[in-house]
Amino acid sequence: MLIADAATDWSWNPVADLRQMWAFPFMVNAFRAGAIVAVLAGVIGWYMVLRRQSFAGHTLSTVAFPGAAGATLLGVGAVYGYFTFCVGAALVIAAIPRAGGHESGHGSGGGEEAAVTGTIQAFLLGAGFLFIALYKGFLGGVDALLFGSFLGITTTQVEVLAAVGAAVLLVLAVVGRPLLFASVDPAVATARGVPVRLLSTVFLVVLGAATAATSQITGALLVFALLVMPAATAQNLTARPVLGIAASVGIALAVTWTSLTVAYYSPYPIGFWVTTFAFAAYAASWGVRLLRERRGRAPGRRAVAAAGTPAWTSGSLL
């Protein structure tokens, strides 16, 4: 039975509707988990887009599916499969040698990295369907693994997400400044003694952990939307790192909470709403960008998207 069938219809009284929705403990847990996931996706996604490692992020989100399916086959919680496969795949990608020593996706080794990353993605996606075929029981949660669900989120899961989120954000707080330097200009950062290779590995590991956490809400196939679209939207609006990260988190929070609310009152999965609202925000940001370009106030696209020059040297935007 769908939750929309068990709940009353939208009454157009926001206060009453929110009270009615939050009367269910699983919805309270869903909003708590959604907040943690949105903050993680907003921060990690901003660095991922800046470093032009969206393909690696997409691969890690795809890997979440065979991880969850394999854990189910073994009779353990899907959350263990999410984290094991995502972090493991991140370490494999980090181990790929780069020609010229460039670690942020700008160097000549990007083609080899993309080829190996794509191979890992294809193999593990096929492995996921093999795990489902080998599972002898009724695996009714395949759609939830792929497209997300807010049903059944427990307080324990929220606590695990909070612990993972705190650890990831703590790591980023420590390496954030040198990671930004290494992302913008890896050659100069290497010349100045910044451990670019180590920073790249650390970033991929925290990206894998954030992807595993986010997959539990959006599903393995749609986690990429929450990682990349709020960040890309924010970078369309401002080239300043601090404002960009804050905007990315704010957009991700708005998208996640709005999606949870609409999904509660509709028969459609939350993943559909996440992608719809995130894309709408991205499209709107392009409208704002084009308007500001006509007024001569647009952010430096090369500074943010291509990271050819430091993002903080662009003009004041927001």
XYZ file of C-alpha atoms in Angstrom:
318
model
C 0.000 0.000 0.000
C 1.305 3.422 -0.863
C 1.795 5.979 1.851
C -0.323 8.354 -0.174
C -3.214 5.918 0.291
C -2.784 5.825 4.060
C -2.421 9.572 4.527
C -4.961 12.288 3.992
C -4.819 14.370 0.848
C -3.057 17.696 0.711
C -5.368 20.211 2.372
C -3.626 23.435 1.268
C -3.161 24.284 4.950
C 0.645 23.992 5.252
C 0.726 23.977 9.048
C -1.911 21.259 9.365
C -0.346 19.223 6.571
C 3.109 19.340 8.139
C 1.736 18.365 11.543
C -0.166 15.475 10.008
C 2.895 14.293 8.066
C 5.278 14.579 11.024
C 2.914 12.618 13.240
C 4.550 9.531 11.726
C 7.954 8.730 13.270
C 9.300 7.407 9.964
C 8.643 10.785 8.337
C 10.474 12.589 11.125
C 13.404 10.227 10.581
C 13.174 10.775 6.833
C 13.477 14.556 7.233
C 16.384 14.161 9.659
C 18.177 11.762 7.321
C 17.352 13.988 4.367
C 18.942 16.984 6.087
C 22.164 15.056 6.735
C 22.254 13.724 3.186
C 21.615 17.176 1.705
C 24.451 18.782 3.648
C 26.837 15.998 2.636
C 25.797 16.107 -1.017
C 25.944 19.900 -1.143
C 29.485 20.159 0.240
C 31.005 17.118 -1.485
C 29.204 17.886 -4.731
C 30.650 21.404 -4.890
C 34.202 20.045 -4.766
C 33.305 17.230 -7.169
C 32.012 19.638 -9.815
C 34.960 21.997 -9.313
C 37.414 19.098 -9.733
C 35.548 17.855 -12.814
C 35.153 14.397 -11.296
C 31.452 14.043 -11.976
C 32.049 10.808 -13.864
C 33.767 9.338 -10.807
C 30.796 10.458 -8.698
C 28.395 8.827 -11.146
C 30.386 5.594 -10.991
C 30.351 5.553 -7.193
C 26.598 6.128 -7.182
C 26.134 3.219 -9.593
C 28.362 1.007 -7.429
C 25.972 1.562 -4.518
C 23.433 -0.704 -6.240
C 25.551 -3.911 -6.396
C 26.752 -3.122 -2.879
C 23.220 -3.088 -1.494
C 22.188 -6.110 -3.596
C 25.246 -8.097 -2.489
C 24.613 -7.269 1.168
C 21.009 -8.437 0.796
C 22.224 -11.684 -0.804
C 24.521 -12.268 2.162
C 21.740 -11.548 4.624
C 23.251 -8.399 6.135
C 21.968 -4.839 6.139
C 22.087 -3.008 2.832
C 23.852 -0.091 4.512
C 26.996 -2.230 4.914
C 26.973 -2.988 1.205
C 26.551 0.678 0.335
C 29.607 1.776 2.287
C 31.804 -1.243 1.489
C 31.359 -1.050 -2.270
C 31.373 2.766 -2.580
C 34.481 3.286 -0.455
C 36.192 0.263 -2.033
C 35.501 1.549 -5.549
C 36.756 4.994 -4.506
C 40.064 3.444 -3.415
C 40.363 1.590 -6.732
C 39.757 4.798 -8.704
C 42.263 6.640 -6.510
C 44.884 3.978 -7.275
C 44.695 4.595 -11.043
C 48.030 6.100 -12.160
C 47.785 9.528 -13.780
C 50.135 10.612 -16.494
C 51.931 13.798 -15.602
C 50.942 13.579 -11.962
C 47.761 15.628 -12.320
C 45.154 14.474 -9.855
C 42.112 16.669 -10.266
C 40.906 15.577 -13.679
C 42.721 18.316 -15.631
C 45.828 16.368 -16.546
C 46.715 14.139 -19.445
C 45.879 11.070 -17.421
C 42.172 11.890 -17.459
C 41.489 9.576 -20.411
C 42.977 6.542 -18.684
C 41.121 7.360 -15.469
C 37.817 7.668 -17.355
C 38.377 4.336 -19.148
C 39.176 2.406 -15.971
C 36.393 4.127 -14.053
C 33.878 3.241 -16.761
C 35.068 -0.372 -16.745
C 34.585 -0.586 -12.987
C 31.118 0.907 -13.323
C 29.991 -1.514 -16.043
C 31.347 -4.607 -14.271
C 29.857 -3.816 -10.869
C 26.495 -2.821 -12.332
C 26.340 -6.238 -13.998
C 27.380 -7.827 -10.714
C 24.448 -6.143 -9.020
C 21.964 -7.795 -11.343
C 23.771 -11.110 -10.827
C 23.318 -10.749 -7.051
C 19.606 -10.154 -7.583
C 19.350 -13.238 -9.811
C 21.146 -15.367 -7.191
C 18.878 -14.181 -4.411
C 16.356 -16.965 -3.811
C 13.836 -15.012 -1.780
C 11.498 -12.220 -2.793
C 13.541 -9.067 -3.239
C 10.774 -6.497 -3.180
C 13.083 -3.592 -2.542
C 14.811 -3.442 -5.933
C 12.964 -0.285 -6.899
C 13.897 1.298 -3.574
C 17.565 0.360 -4.100
C 17.530 1.959 -7.545
C 15.183 4.908 -7.144
C 15.079 5.586 -3.411
C 12.500 5.400 -0.637
C 11.815 7.248 2.592
C 9.988 4.272 4.128
C 11.489 2.377 7.032
C 14.251 4.833 7.953
C 15.010 4.064 11.569
C 16.498 6.175 14.325
C 19.584 3.962 14.235
C 20.056 4.668 10.531
C 19.771 8.397 11.185
C 22.412 8.123 13.885
C 24.733 6.204 11.548
C 24.218 8.842 8.861
C 24.928 11.590 11.372
C 28.168 9.900 12.445
C 29.296 9.424 8.837
C 28.318 12.979 7.963
C 30.206 14.425 10.907
C 33.319 12.414 10.026
C 33.201 13.459 6.369
C 32.684 17.141 7.172
C 35.471 17.034 9.755
C 37.868 15.623 7.164
C 36.847 18.296 4.654
C 37.284 21.013 7.268
C 40.886 19.846 7.753
C 41.816 19.419 4.064
C 39.423 21.922 2.514
C 41.871 24.769 1.830
C 44.702 22.677 0.329
C 42.109 20.585 -1.535
C 40.732 23.758 -3.100
C 44.242 24.818 -4.120
C 44.994 21.371 -5.556
C 41.679 21.348 -7.417
C 42.176 24.750 -9.019
C 45.818 24.393 -10.074
C 47.344 20.961 -9.299
C 50.645 21.738 -11.030
C 51.332 24.841 -8.953
C 50.075 23.084 -5.804
C 52.518 20.225 -6.406
C 55.365 22.672 -6.961
C 54.581 24.290 -3.611
C 54.688 20.982 -1.755
C 50.954 20.303 -1.451
C 50.334 16.495 -1.279
C 48.052 16.495 -4.305
C 47.943 12.714 -4.720
C 47.061 12.133 -1.077
C 44.396 14.845 -1.169
C 42.869 13.248 -4.268
C 42.664 9.884 -2.505
C 41.140 11.403 0.629
C 38.570 13.260 -1.446
C 37.530 10.141 -3.362
C 37.122 8.202 -0.112
C 34.882 10.877 1.432
C 33.013 11.104 -1.880
C 32.411 7.347 -1.665
C 31.167 7.652 1.927
C 28.867 10.547 1.019
C 27.544 8.619 -1.985
C 26.790 5.581 0.177
C 24.917 7.756 2.649
C 22.970 9.623 -0.028
C 21.994 6.419 -1.860
C 19.843 5.362 1.084
C 17.481 8.263 0.378
C 17.638 8.862 -3.377
C 18.478 5.341 -4.542
C 21.628 4.184 -6.302
C 20.714 5.489 -9.760
C 19.617 8.974 -8.708
C 22.143 9.901 -6.010
C 24.163 11.555 -8.764
C 21.412 14.136 -9.211
C 21.692 15.339 -5.619
C 25.483 15.367 -5.805
C 25.897 17.307 -9.032
C 22.851 19.509 -9.691
C 22.777 21.648 -6.516
C 26.545 22.150 -6.832
C 26.333 23.014 -10.529
C 23.457 25.381 -9.774
C 25.461 27.121 -7.050
C 28.486 27.504 -9.318
C 26.246 29.104 -11.922
C 25.294 31.715 -9.335
C 28.596 32.514 -7.622
C 32.308 31.890 -8.085
C 33.163 32.456 -4.426
C 33.967 29.155 -2.678
C 32.323 29.898 0.679
C 29.156 31.329 -0.867
C 29.111 28.556 -3.454
C 29.277 25.782 -0.867
C 26.614 27.499 1.259
C 24.352 27.894 -1.779
C 24.913 24.266 -2.796
C 23.919 23.059 0.683
C 20.880 25.341 0.771
C 19.674 24.161 -2.637
C 20.217 20.516 -1.716
C 18.250 20.993 1.522
C 15.377 22.698 -0.284
C 15.292 19.989 -2.975
C 15.405 17.124 -0.454
C 12.792 18.462 1.955
C 10.457 19.541 -0.841
C 10.834 16.125 -2.485
C 10.047 14.330 0.775
C 6.917 16.420 1.277
C 5.629 15.956 -2.267
C 6.508 12.239 -2.307
C 4.494 11.751 0.892
C 1.363 13.068 -0.824
C 1.944 11.406 -4.201
C 2.280 7.830 -5.526
C 5.631 8.550 -7.176
C 9.087 7.692 -5.723
C 11.162 10.357 -4.044
C 13.945 9.942 -6.606
C 11.691 11.318 -9.337
C 10.951 14.440 -7.325
C 14.600 14.952 -6.358
C 15.686 14.968 -9.987
C 12.730 17.123 -11.058
C 13.213 19.857 -8.463
C 17.021 19.775 -8.757
C 16.821 20.174 -12.531
C 14.293 23.002 -12.167
C 16.724 24.826 -9.871
C 19.562 24.263 -12.326
C 17.501 25.555 -15.247
C 16.505 28.609 -13.213
C 20.152 29.297 -12.389
C 20.937 29.438 -16.087
C 18.173 31.969 -16.535
C 19.714 34.079 -13.767
C 23.159 33.624 -15.274
C 22.069 34.749 -18.732
C 20.323 37.769 -17.260
C 23.428 38.733 -15.305
C 25.653 38.201 -18.344
C 23.602 40.786 -20.181
C 24.179 43.156 -17.298
C 27.893 42.355 -17.193
C 27.791 40.710 -13.768
C 28.080 37.026 -14.610
C 30.478 34.763 -12.657
C 33.640 33.671 -14.403
C 32.658 30.356 -15.986
C 36.243 29.318 -16.548
C 37.147 30.021 -12.953
C 34.401 27.747 -11.650
C 33.658 25.122 -14.279
C 37.091 24.656 -15.850
C 39.053 25.755 -12.791
C 41.625 27.315 -15.105
C 42.106 30.224 -12.696
C 41.375 30.444 -8.991
C 37.646 30.755 -8.377
C 38.122 33.373 -5.687
C 39.664 35.809 -8.228
C 36.313 36.207 -10.003
C 34.186 39.234 -9.366
C 31.874 39.616 -6.407
C 28.572 37.985 -7.266
C 26.272 37.193 -4.364
